[in-house]
């Protein structure tokens, strides 16, 4: 494996487990939540918990019909720990911005992927998707879509600043899971219109931190970007970052170039990934105008250049001819 670490995200037979930091234990057992009846609608929650009907209503079915078909192309097998990193960082970022009870998110995520999974598999055909295997690019593409479609719902439905959250208690292995209510209050300076951008930033932070941790002492280390604006140095760093995504199985190949010089201190860069692991989900999320999107490379690249004191004044991602193409304008 390219990345070290334990398997911190696991999915099997409709059960999802997550680990988080000591201050917010967010390991949730979905069937136990249903059985315990802890998922009632709370008036403090702005986005009501999703229902099976909402996940599979007429609007949802129509959206599936007009959605692009899942690609039947050869893609690389993802490194397990890298796939875990992308999923876990997205979950933890949502937890950190305190805009929804994480027990509600778990249930909403469960219902959405339950409704979306079979139609997705039917498009690809029997045996083409390994359910629960994050290393399978077809499955990762699906589960990343389900995760970010749920995140979009929670972030963009007038999320509350104060709400109650059901958190799991530590119990013995043979004991039934117990939950306690905790009052969560978001930092009031983090307003609703800042949530999507902050979520993306936190995901980028986690990705860059982990890549630096694993490769800083190797020949694959991401070159440091100097404080004085240097377009070629930025290009070298972005190229190495894209290569690390490829080495971890996120794409078949990559190409990074300077696409436009806007001024001596402002350059546009183009990063192209061939047959990326989010080729279908990226398009599907753009179609529903989701914010944030699951553009992991852009999130990481934005964090990388920001650490050198530069800003990204414009960015976009498009998908064409089995390529994920990211444009970002970097200003010194």
mmCIF file of C-alpha atoms in Angstrom:
data_model
loop_
_atom_site.group_PDB
_atom_site.id
_atom_site.type_symbol
_atom_site.label_atom_id
_atom_site.label_comp_id
_atom_site.label_asym_id
_atom_site.label_seq_id
_atom_site.Cartn_x
_atom_site.Cartn_y
_atom_site.Cartn_z
ATOM 1 C CA UNK A 1 0.000 0.000 0.000
ATOM 2 C CA UNK A 2 1.198 3.501 -0.767
ATOM 3 C CA UNK A 3 -0.283 5.067 2.356
ATOM 4 C CA UNK A 4 0.153 3.731 5.877
ATOM 5 C CA UNK A 5 -2.644 3.562 8.434
ATOM 6 C CA UNK A 6 -5.513 1.452 9.683
ATOM 7 C CA UNK A 7 -8.772 0.931 7.849
ATOM 8 C CA UNK A 8 -10.731 3.790 9.366
ATOM 9 C CA UNK A 9 -13.663 3.741 6.992
ATOM 10 C CA UNK A 10 -15.463 0.515 6.321
ATOM 11 C CA UNK A 11 -18.708 -0.334 4.652
ATOM 12 C CA UNK A 12 -20.458 -3.665 4.560
ATOM 13 C CA UNK A 13 -24.048 -4.818 4.275
ATOM 14 C CA UNK A 14 -25.519 -1.382 4.919
ATOM 15 C CA UNK A 15 -23.411 -0.670 8.009
ATOM 16 C CA UNK A 16 -20.992 2.222 8.094
ATOM 17 C CA UNK A 17 -18.285 2.840 10.667
ATOM 18 C CA UNK A 18 -16.194 5.965 11.021
ATOM 19 C CA UNK A 19 -13.504 6.985 13.455
ATOM 20 C CA UNK A 20 -12.987 10.597 14.486
ATOM 21 C CA UNK A 21 -10.983 12.538 17.071
ATOM 22 C CA UNK A 22 -11.372 12.136 20.819
ATOM 23 C CA UNK A 23 -13.605 15.169 21.263
ATOM 24 C CA UNK A 24 -16.303 13.985 18.876
ATOM 25 C CA UNK A 25 -16.747 10.208 18.798
ATOM 26 C CA UNK A 26 -18.728 9.726 15.637
ATOM 27 C CA UNK A 27 -18.728 5.951 15.301
ATOM 28 C CA UNK A 28 -22.352 5.268 14.412
ATOM 29 C CA UNK A 29 -24.057 1.960 13.878
ATOM 30 C CA UNK A 30 -26.957 2.570 11.512
ATOM 31 C CA UNK A 31 -29.220 -0.382 12.427
ATOM 32 C CA UNK A 32 -28.797 0.417 16.110
ATOM 33 C CA UNK A 33 -29.961 3.979 15.478
ATOM 34 C CA UNK A 34 -33.086 2.730 13.744
ATOM 35 C CA UNK A 35 -33.784 0.217 16.488
ATOM 36 C CA UNK A 36 -33.191 2.713 19.282
ATOM 37 C CA UNK A 37 -35.596 5.219 17.751
ATOM 38 C CA UNK A 38 -33.095 8.007 18.163
ATOM 39 C CA UNK A 39 -33.647 9.507 14.738
ATOM 40 C CA UNK A 40 -36.821 11.496 15.265
ATOM 41 C CA UNK A 41 -37.238 14.911 13.674
ATOM 42 C CA UNK A 42 -35.957 17.611 16.003
ATOM 43 C CA UNK A 43 -37.276 21.172 15.598
ATOM 44 C CA UNK A 44 -33.720 22.488 15.936
ATOM 45 C CA UNK A 45 -32.701 20.674 12.756
ATOM 46 C CA UNK A 46 -33.294 22.845 9.685
ATOM 47 C CA UNK A 47 -33.006 20.013 7.139
ATOM 48 C CA UNK A 48 -35.453 17.327 8.305
ATOM 49 C CA UNK A 49 -34.055 13.798 8.311
ATOM 50 C CA UNK A 50 -34.351 12.179 4.912
ATOM 51 C CA UNK A 51 -37.026 9.558 4.384
ATOM 52 C CA UNK A 52 -36.940 6.549 2.078
ATOM 53 C CA UNK A 53 -39.693 8.266 0.090
ATOM 54 C CA UNK A 54 -37.619 11.386 -0.477
ATOM 55 C CA UNK A 55 -34.591 9.331 -1.537
ATOM 56 C CA UNK A 56 -36.630 7.518 -4.186
ATOM 57 C CA UNK A 57 -39.418 9.928 -5.107
ATOM 58 C CA UNK A 58 -40.481 10.995 -8.591
ATOM 59 C CA UNK A 59 -37.954 13.835 -8.675
ATOM 60 C CA UNK A 60 -35.094 11.537 -7.660
ATOM 61 C CA UNK A 61 -36.055 8.985 -10.314
ATOM 62 C CA UNK A 62 -36.279 11.666 -13.002
ATOM 63 C CA UNK A 63 -32.833 12.972 -12.040
ATOM 64 C CA UNK A 64 -31.407 9.466 -12.440
ATOM 65 C CA UNK A 65 -32.924 9.167 -15.899
ATOM 66 C CA UNK A 66 -31.287 12.336 -17.218
ATOM 67 C CA UNK A 67 -28.005 11.689 -15.425
ATOM 68 C CA UNK A 68 -25.046 10.546 -17.585
ATOM 69 C CA UNK A 69 -24.508 6.794 -17.612
ATOM 70 C CA UNK A 70 -21.795 5.303 -15.456
ATOM 71 C CA UNK A 71 -18.658 4.813 -17.585
ATOM 72 C CA UNK A 72 -17.740 1.308 -18.724
ATOM 73 C CA UNK A 73 -14.027 1.988 -18.954
ATOM 74 C CA UNK A 74 -10.887 0.500 -17.485
ATOM 75 C CA UNK A 75 -9.763 2.376 -14.389
ATOM 76 C CA UNK A 76 -7.000 1.856 -11.853
ATOM 77 C CA UNK A 77 -7.607 0.087 -8.574
ATOM 78 C CA UNK A 78 -7.421 2.623 -5.764
ATOM 79 C CA UNK A 79 -5.069 2.242 -2.854
ATOM 80 C CA UNK A 80 -7.228 1.270 0.121
ATOM 81 C CA UNK A 81 -5.822 3.850 2.516
ATOM 82 C CA UNK A 82 -5.958 6.655 -0.022
ATOM 83 C CA UNK A 83 -9.616 5.895 -0.730
ATOM 84 C CA UNK A 84 -10.219 5.866 3.042
ATOM 85 C CA UNK A 85 -8.462 9.231 3.318
ATOM 86 C CA UNK A 86 -10.760 10.838 0.739
ATOM 87 C CA UNK A 87 -13.933 9.460 2.317
ATOM 88 C CA UNK A 88 -12.902 10.041 5.910
ATOM 89 C CA UNK A 89 -11.637 13.588 5.332
ATOM 90 C CA UNK A 90 -14.978 14.487 3.721
ATOM 91 C CA UNK A 91 -16.891 13.051 6.684
ATOM 92 C CA UNK A 92 -14.657 14.680 9.291
ATOM 93 C CA UNK A 93 -14.852 18.054 7.555
ATOM 94 C CA UNK A 94 -18.653 17.960 7.786
ATOM 95 C CA UNK A 95 -18.389 17.052 11.464
ATOM 96 C CA UNK A 96 -15.987 19.923 12.147
ATOM 97 C CA UNK A 97 -18.138 22.636 10.574
ATOM 98 C CA UNK A 98 -21.083 21.727 12.864
ATOM 99 C CA UNK A 99 -24.003 22.187 10.511
ATOM 100 C CA UNK A 100 -25.895 18.919 11.014
ATOM 101 C CA UNK A 101 -26.155 16.205 13.637
ATOM 102 C CA UNK A 102 -23.831 13.458 12.463
ATOM 103 C CA UNK A 103 -26.339 10.751 13.407
ATOM 104 C CA UNK A 104 -28.772 12.423 11.009
ATOM 105 C CA UNK A 105 -26.093 12.571 8.316
ATOM 106 C CA UNK A 106 -25.380 8.853 8.776
ATOM 107 C CA UNK A 107 -29.037 7.985 8.336
ATOM 108 C CA UNK A 108 -29.505 10.316 5.348
ATOM 109 C CA UNK A 109 -26.366 8.902 3.707
ATOM 110 C CA UNK A 110 -27.631 5.365 4.310
ATOM 111 C CA UNK A 111 -31.035 6.046 2.743
ATOM 112 C CA UNK A 112 -29.642 7.914 -0.253
ATOM 113 C CA UNK A 113 -27.112 5.262 -1.190
ATOM 114 C CA UNK A 114 -29.692 2.543 -0.610
ATOM 115 C CA UNK A 115 -31.995 4.214 -3.154
ATOM 116 C CA UNK A 116 -29.258 5.003 -5.670
ATOM 117 C CA UNK A 117 -27.181 1.813 -5.597
ATOM 118 C CA UNK A 118 -29.228 -0.639 -7.671
ATOM 119 C CA UNK A 119 -29.977 1.791 -10.537
ATOM 120 C CA UNK A 120 -26.239 2.532 -10.698
ATOM 121 C CA UNK A 121 -25.281 -1.161 -10.730
ATOM 122 C CA UNK A 122 -27.898 -1.923 -13.383
ATOM 123 C CA UNK A 123 -26.222 0.576 -15.725
ATOM 124 C CA UNK A 124 -22.868 -1.204 -15.479
ATOM 125 C CA UNK A 125 -24.124 -4.783 -15.490
ATOM 126 C CA UNK A 126 -23.620 -7.877 -13.311
ATOM 127 C CA UNK A 127 -20.253 -8.275 -11.647
ATOM 128 C CA UNK A 128 -19.007 -4.818 -12.598
ATOM 129 C CA UNK A 129 -19.256 -3.279 -9.103
ATOM 130 C CA UNK A 130 -17.720 -4.762 -5.950
ATOM 131 C CA UNK A 131 -20.087 -3.552 -3.246
ATOM 132 C CA UNK A 132 -18.310 -2.191 -0.186
ATOM 133 C CA UNK A 133 -14.851 -2.248 -1.819
ATOM 134 C CA UNK A 134 -13.417 1.240 -1.833
ATOM 135 C CA UNK A 135 -10.531 0.028 -3.996
ATOM 136 C CA UNK A 136 -12.979 -0.682 -6.839
ATOM 137 C CA UNK A 137 -13.154 2.574 -8.868
ATOM 138 C CA UNK A 138 -16.744 1.892 -9.943
ATOM 139 C CA UNK A 139 -17.851 1.459 -6.345
ATOM 140 C CA UNK A 140 -15.780 4.428 -5.136
ATOM 141 C CA UNK A 141 -17.341 6.580 -7.854
ATOM 142 C CA UNK A 142 -20.784 5.636 -6.582
ATOM 143 C CA UNK A 143 -20.143 5.984 -2.848
ATOM 144 C CA UNK A 144 -18.395 9.335 -3.306
ATOM 145 C CA UNK A 145 -21.447 10.594 -5.192
ATOM 146 C CA UNK A 146 -23.766 9.396 -2.420
ATOM 147 C CA UNK A 147 -21.588 10.982 0.261
ATOM 148 C CA UNK A 148 -21.344 14.379 -1.441
ATOM 149 C CA UNK A 149 -24.993 14.439 -2.509
ATOM 150 C CA UNK A 150 -25.850 13.977 1.168
ATOM 151 C CA UNK A 151 -23.307 16.586 2.281
ATOM 152 C CA UNK A 152 -24.797 19.028 -0.234
ATOM 153 C CA UNK A 153 -28.259 18.462 1.235
ATOM 154 C CA UNK A 154 -27.088 19.044 4.803
ATOM 155 C CA UNK A 155 -25.006 22.144 4.048
ATOM 156 C CA UNK A 156 -27.464 23.929 1.778
ATOM 157 C CA UNK A 157 -30.777 23.551 3.608
ATOM 158 C CA UNK A 158 -30.473 26.442 6.078
ATOM 159 C CA UNK A 159 -28.360 24.492 8.584
ATOM 160 C CA UNK A 160 -28.772 25.436 12.264
ATOM 161 C CA UNK A 161 -26.094 26.943 14.490
ATOM 162 C CA UNK A 162 -27.293 25.007 17.550
ATOM 163 C CA UNK A 163 -28.653 21.457 17.439
ATOM 164 C CA UNK A 164 -28.729 18.161 19.307
ATOM 165 C CA UNK A 165 -26.667 15.194 18.210
ATOM 166 C CA UNK A 166 -26.850 11.554 19.231
ATOM 167 C CA UNK A 167 -23.375 10.275 20.076
ATOM 168 C CA UNK A 168 -22.394 6.674 20.757
ATOM 169 C CA UNK A 169 -21.201 5.742 24.242
ATOM 170 C CA UNK A 170 -18.351 3.365 24.952
ATOM 171 C CA UNK A 171 -19.852 -0.024 25.821
ATOM 172 C CA UNK A 172 -18.572 -3.573 26.044
ATOM 173 C CA UNK A 173 -18.268 -5.677 22.914
ATOM 174 C CA UNK A 174 -21.272 -7.823 23.859
ATOM 175 C CA UNK A 175 -23.402 -4.901 25.044
ATOM 176 C CA UNK A 176 -26.088 -3.155 22.963
ATOM 177 C CA UNK A 177 -24.995 0.198 21.574
ATOM 178 C CA UNK A 178 -26.133 3.182 23.635
ATOM 179 C CA UNK A 179 -26.457 6.809 22.582
ATOM 180 C CA UNK A 180 -26.526 10.088 24.492
ATOM 181 C CA UNK A 181 -27.731 13.505 23.343
ATOM 182 C CA UNK A 182 -25.146 16.269 23.085
ATOM 183 C CA UNK A 183 -25.849 19.925 22.396
ATOM 184 C CA UNK A 184 -23.666 21.165 19.537
ATOM 185 C CA UNK A 185 -23.064 24.870 18.879
ATOM 186 C CA UNK A 186 -21.279 26.055 15.768
ATOM 187 C CA UNK A 187 -18.756 28.876 15.869
ATOM 188 C CA UNK A 188 -21.046 31.853 15.033
ATOM 189 C CA UNK A 189 -18.337 33.369 12.833
ATOM 190 C CA UNK A 190 -18.767 30.423 10.451
ATOM 191 C CA UNK A 191 -21.903 31.544 8.654
ATOM 192 C CA UNK A 192 -24.022 29.340 6.405
ATOM 193 C CA UNK A 193 -22.664 30.865 3.192
ATOM 194 C CA UNK A 194 -19.128 29.913 4.295
ATOM 195 C CA UNK A 195 -19.815 26.240 4.990
ATOM 196 C CA UNK A 196 -19.168 24.746 1.547
ATOM 197 C CA UNK A 197 -15.879 26.605 1.101
ATOM 198 C CA UNK A 198 -14.712 25.693 4.594
ATOM 199 C CA UNK A 199 -15.628 22.040 4.028
ATOM 200 C CA UNK A 200 -13.500 21.960 0.880
ATOM 201 C CA UNK A 201 -10.615 23.665 2.668
ATOM 202 C CA UNK A 202 -10.636 21.126 5.500
ATOM 203 C CA UNK A 203 -10.659 18.216 3.067
ATOM 204 C CA UNK A 204 -7.682 19.748 1.264
ATOM 205 C CA UNK A 205 -5.837 20.189 4.563
ATOM 206 C CA UNK A 206 -6.286 16.522 5.459
ATOM 207 C CA UNK A 207 -5.131 15.308 2.045
ATOM 208 C CA UNK A 208 -1.994 17.459 1.979
ATOM 209 C CA UNK A 209 -1.146 16.651 5.612
ATOM 210 C CA UNK A 210 -1.357 12.918 4.926
ATOM 211 C CA UNK A 211 0.614 13.043 1.695
ATOM 212 C CA UNK A 212 3.337 15.096 3.385
ATOM 213 C CA UNK A 213 3.404 12.718 6.337
ATOM 214 C CA UNK A 214 3.934 9.706 4.075
ATOM 215 C CA UNK A 215 6.246 11.118 1.428
ATOM 216 C CA UNK A 216 8.174 14.030 2.950
ATOM 217 C CA UNK A 217 11.334 11.915 3.397
ATOM 218 C CA UNK A 218 11.117 10.178 0.040
ATOM 219 C CA UNK A 219 11.936 10.970 -3.580
ATOM 220 C CA UNK A 220 8.195 11.491 -4.113
ATOM 221 C CA UNK A 221 7.957 14.418 -1.684
ATOM 222 C CA UNK A 222 5.984 17.389 -2.964
ATOM 223 C CA UNK A 223 8.498 20.179 -3.742
ATOM 224 C CA UNK A 224 8.194 23.211 -1.498
ATOM 225 C CA UNK A 225 6.775 26.269 -3.196
ATOM 226 C CA UNK A 226 8.893 29.379 -2.459
ATOM 227 C CA UNK A 227 7.286 32.439 -0.908
ATOM 228 C CA UNK A 228 8.422 34.595 -3.810
ATOM 229 C CA UNK A 229 6.109 33.893 -6.734
ATOM 230 C CA UNK A 230 7.657 31.321 -9.048
ATOM 231 C CA UNK A 231 5.388 29.920 -11.767
ATOM 232 C CA UNK A 232 7.700 27.003 -12.591
ATOM 233 C CA UNK A 233 8.019 25.993 -8.933
ATOM 234 C CA UNK A 234 4.230 25.983 -8.619
ATOM 235 C CA UNK A 235 4.043 23.828 -11.746
ATOM 236 C CA UNK A 236 6.517 21.344 -10.280
ATOM 237 C CA UNK A 237 4.578 21.068 -7.034
ATOM 238 C CA UNK A 238 1.220 20.642 -8.771
ATOM 239 C CA UNK A 239 2.748 18.029 -11.074
ATOM 240 C CA UNK A 240 4.019 16.003 -8.115
ATOM 241 C CA UNK A 241 0.675 16.272 -6.353
ATOM 242 C CA UNK A 242 -1.134 14.966 -9.446
ATOM 243 C CA UNK A 243 1.422 12.154 -9.752
ATOM 244 C CA UNK A 244 0.723 11.077 -6.173
ATOM 245 C CA UNK A 245 -2.974 10.847 -7.009
ATOM 246 C CA UNK A 246 -2.058 8.618 -9.950
ATOM 247 C CA UNK A 247 0.292 6.449 -7.873
ATOM 248 C CA UNK A 248 -2.534 5.911 -5.391
ATOM 249 C CA UNK A 249 -4.779 4.639 -8.163
ATOM 250 C CA UNK A 250 -7.055 7.665 -8.430
ATOM 251 C CA UNK A 251 -6.374 7.978 -12.159
ATOM 252 C CA UNK A 252 -4.496 6.289 -15.012
ATOM 253 C CA UNK A 253 -2.338 9.249 -15.809
ATOM 254 C CA UNK A 254 -1.994 13.014 -15.488
ATOM 255 C CA UNK A 255 -0.829 16.068 -17.327
ATOM 256 C CA UNK A 256 -0.118 19.463 -15.750
ATOM 257 C CA UNK A 257 0.648 22.655 -17.639
ATOM 258 C CA UNK A 258 0.493 26.436 -17.547
ATOM 259 C CA UNK A 259 -2.511 27.219 -19.720
ATOM 260 C CA UNK A 260 -2.531 31.011 -19.555
ATOM 261 C CA UNK A 261 -0.394 33.876 -18.282
ATOM 262 C CA UNK A 262 -2.721 36.582 -17.006
ATOM 263 C CA UNK A 263 -0.046 38.818 -15.474
ATOM 264 C CA UNK A 264 3.495 38.429 -14.122
ATOM 265 C CA UNK A 265 1.981 37.348 -10.786
ATOM 266 C CA UNK A 266 -1.084 35.481 -12.016
ATOM 267 C CA UNK A 267 -0.999 32.225 -13.964
ATOM 268 C CA UNK A 268 -3.695 29.742 -14.937
ATOM 269 C CA UNK A 269 -2.785 26.063 -14.545
ATOM 270 C CA UNK A 270 -4.489 23.069 -16.113
ATOM 271 C CA UNK A 271 -4.399 19.638 -14.439
ATOM 272 C CA UNK A 272 -5.805 16.727 -16.412
ATOM 273 C CA UNK A 273 -6.504 13.297 -14.908
ATOM 274 C CA UNK A 274 -7.206 10.361 -17.209
ATOM 275 C CA UNK A 275 -9.987 7.925 -16.174
ATOM 276 C CA UNK A 276 -10.299 9.342 -12.666
ATOM 277 C CA UNK A 277 -12.122 7.525 -9.865
ATOM 278 C CA UNK A 278 -14.767 10.283 -9.718
ATOM 279 C CA UNK A 279 -15.418 10.565 -13.431
ATOM 280 C CA UNK A 280 -19.142 9.784 -13.159
ATOM 281 C CA UNK A 281 -19.852 11.231 -9.724
ATOM 282 C CA UNK A 282 -18.206 14.542 -10.582
ATOM 283 C CA UNK A 283 -20.579 15.031 -13.520
ATOM 284 C CA UNK A 284 -23.590 13.787 -11.536
ATOM 285 C CA UNK A 285 -22.871 16.224 -8.694
ATOM 286 C CA UNK A 286 -22.389 19.134 -11.092
ATOM 287 C CA UNK A 287 -25.745 18.270 -12.646
ATOM 288 C CA UNK A 288 -27.549 18.811 -9.324
ATOM 289 C CA UNK A 289 -25.412 21.941 -8.706
ATOM 290 C CA UNK A 290 -23.925 20.441 -5.564
ATOM 291 C CA UNK A 291 -21.647 22.589 -3.443
ATOM 292 C CA UNK A 292 -19.169 21.359 -2.349
ATOM 293 C CA UNK A 293 -18.180 18.956 -5.119
ATOM 294 C CA UNK A 294 -15.940 15.895 -4.767
ATOM 295 C CA UNK A 295 -13.072 17.502 -6.721
ATOM 296 C CA UNK A 296 -10.372 16.141 -4.414
ATOM 297 C CA UNK A 297 -7.391 17.192 -6.517
ATOM 298 C CA UNK A 298 -8.590 20.805 -6.675
ATOM 299 C CA UNK A 299 -9.142 20.862 -2.904
ATOM 300 C CA UNK A 300 -5.630 19.539 -2.278
ATOM 301 C CA UNK A 301 -4.026 21.840 -4.861
ATOM 302 C CA UNK A 302 -5.756 24.885 -3.375
ATOM 303 C CA UNK A 303 -4.420 24.030 0.084
ATOM 304 C CA UNK A 304 -0.957 23.343 -1.309
ATOM 305 C CA UNK A 305 -0.550 26.791 -2.893
ATOM 306 C CA UNK A 306 -2.234 28.580 0.013
ATOM 307 C CA UNK A 307 0.508 27.303 2.333
ATOM 308 C CA UNK A 308 2.999 29.247 0.233
ATOM 309 C CA UNK A 309 0.942 32.404 0.663
ATOM 310 C CA UNK A 310 -0.709 32.359 -2.771
ATOM 311 C CA UNK A 311 -4.419 32.568 -3.522
ATOM 312 C CA UNK A 312 -6.625 30.802 -6.055
ATOM 313 C CA UNK A 313 -8.606 33.586 -7.723
ATOM 314 C CA UNK A 314 -10.624 31.283 -9.994
ATOM 315 C CA UNK A 315 -11.099 27.552 -10.449
ATOM 316 C CA UNK A 316 -13.277 25.108 -12.340
ATOM 317 C CA UNK A 317 -13.513 21.408 -13.131
ATOM 318 C CA UNK A 318 -14.909 19.868 -16.293
ATOM 319 C CA UNK A 319 -15.208 16.302 -17.565
ATOM 320 C CA UNK A 320 -14.696 15.366 -21.186
ATOM 321 C CA UNK A 321 -13.382 12.349 -23.124
ATOM 322 C CA UNK A 322 -12.877 10.377 -19.898
ATOM 323 C CA UNK A 323 -10.749 13.136 -18.410
ATOM 324 C CA UNK A 324 -11.191 15.231 -15.293
ATOM 325 C CA UNK A 325 -9.763 18.644 -16.204
ATOM 326 C CA UNK A 326 -9.105 21.205 -13.480
ATOM 327 C CA UNK A 327 -8.323 24.849 -14.176
ATOM 328 C CA UNK A 328 -7.033 27.071 -11.401
ATOM 329 C CA UNK A 329 -5.774 30.629 -11.543
ATOM 330 C CA UNK A 330 -3.075 31.247 -8.942
ATOM 331 C CA UNK A 331 -2.156 34.743 -7.863
ATOM 332 C CA UNK A 332 1.009 35.713 -6.040
#
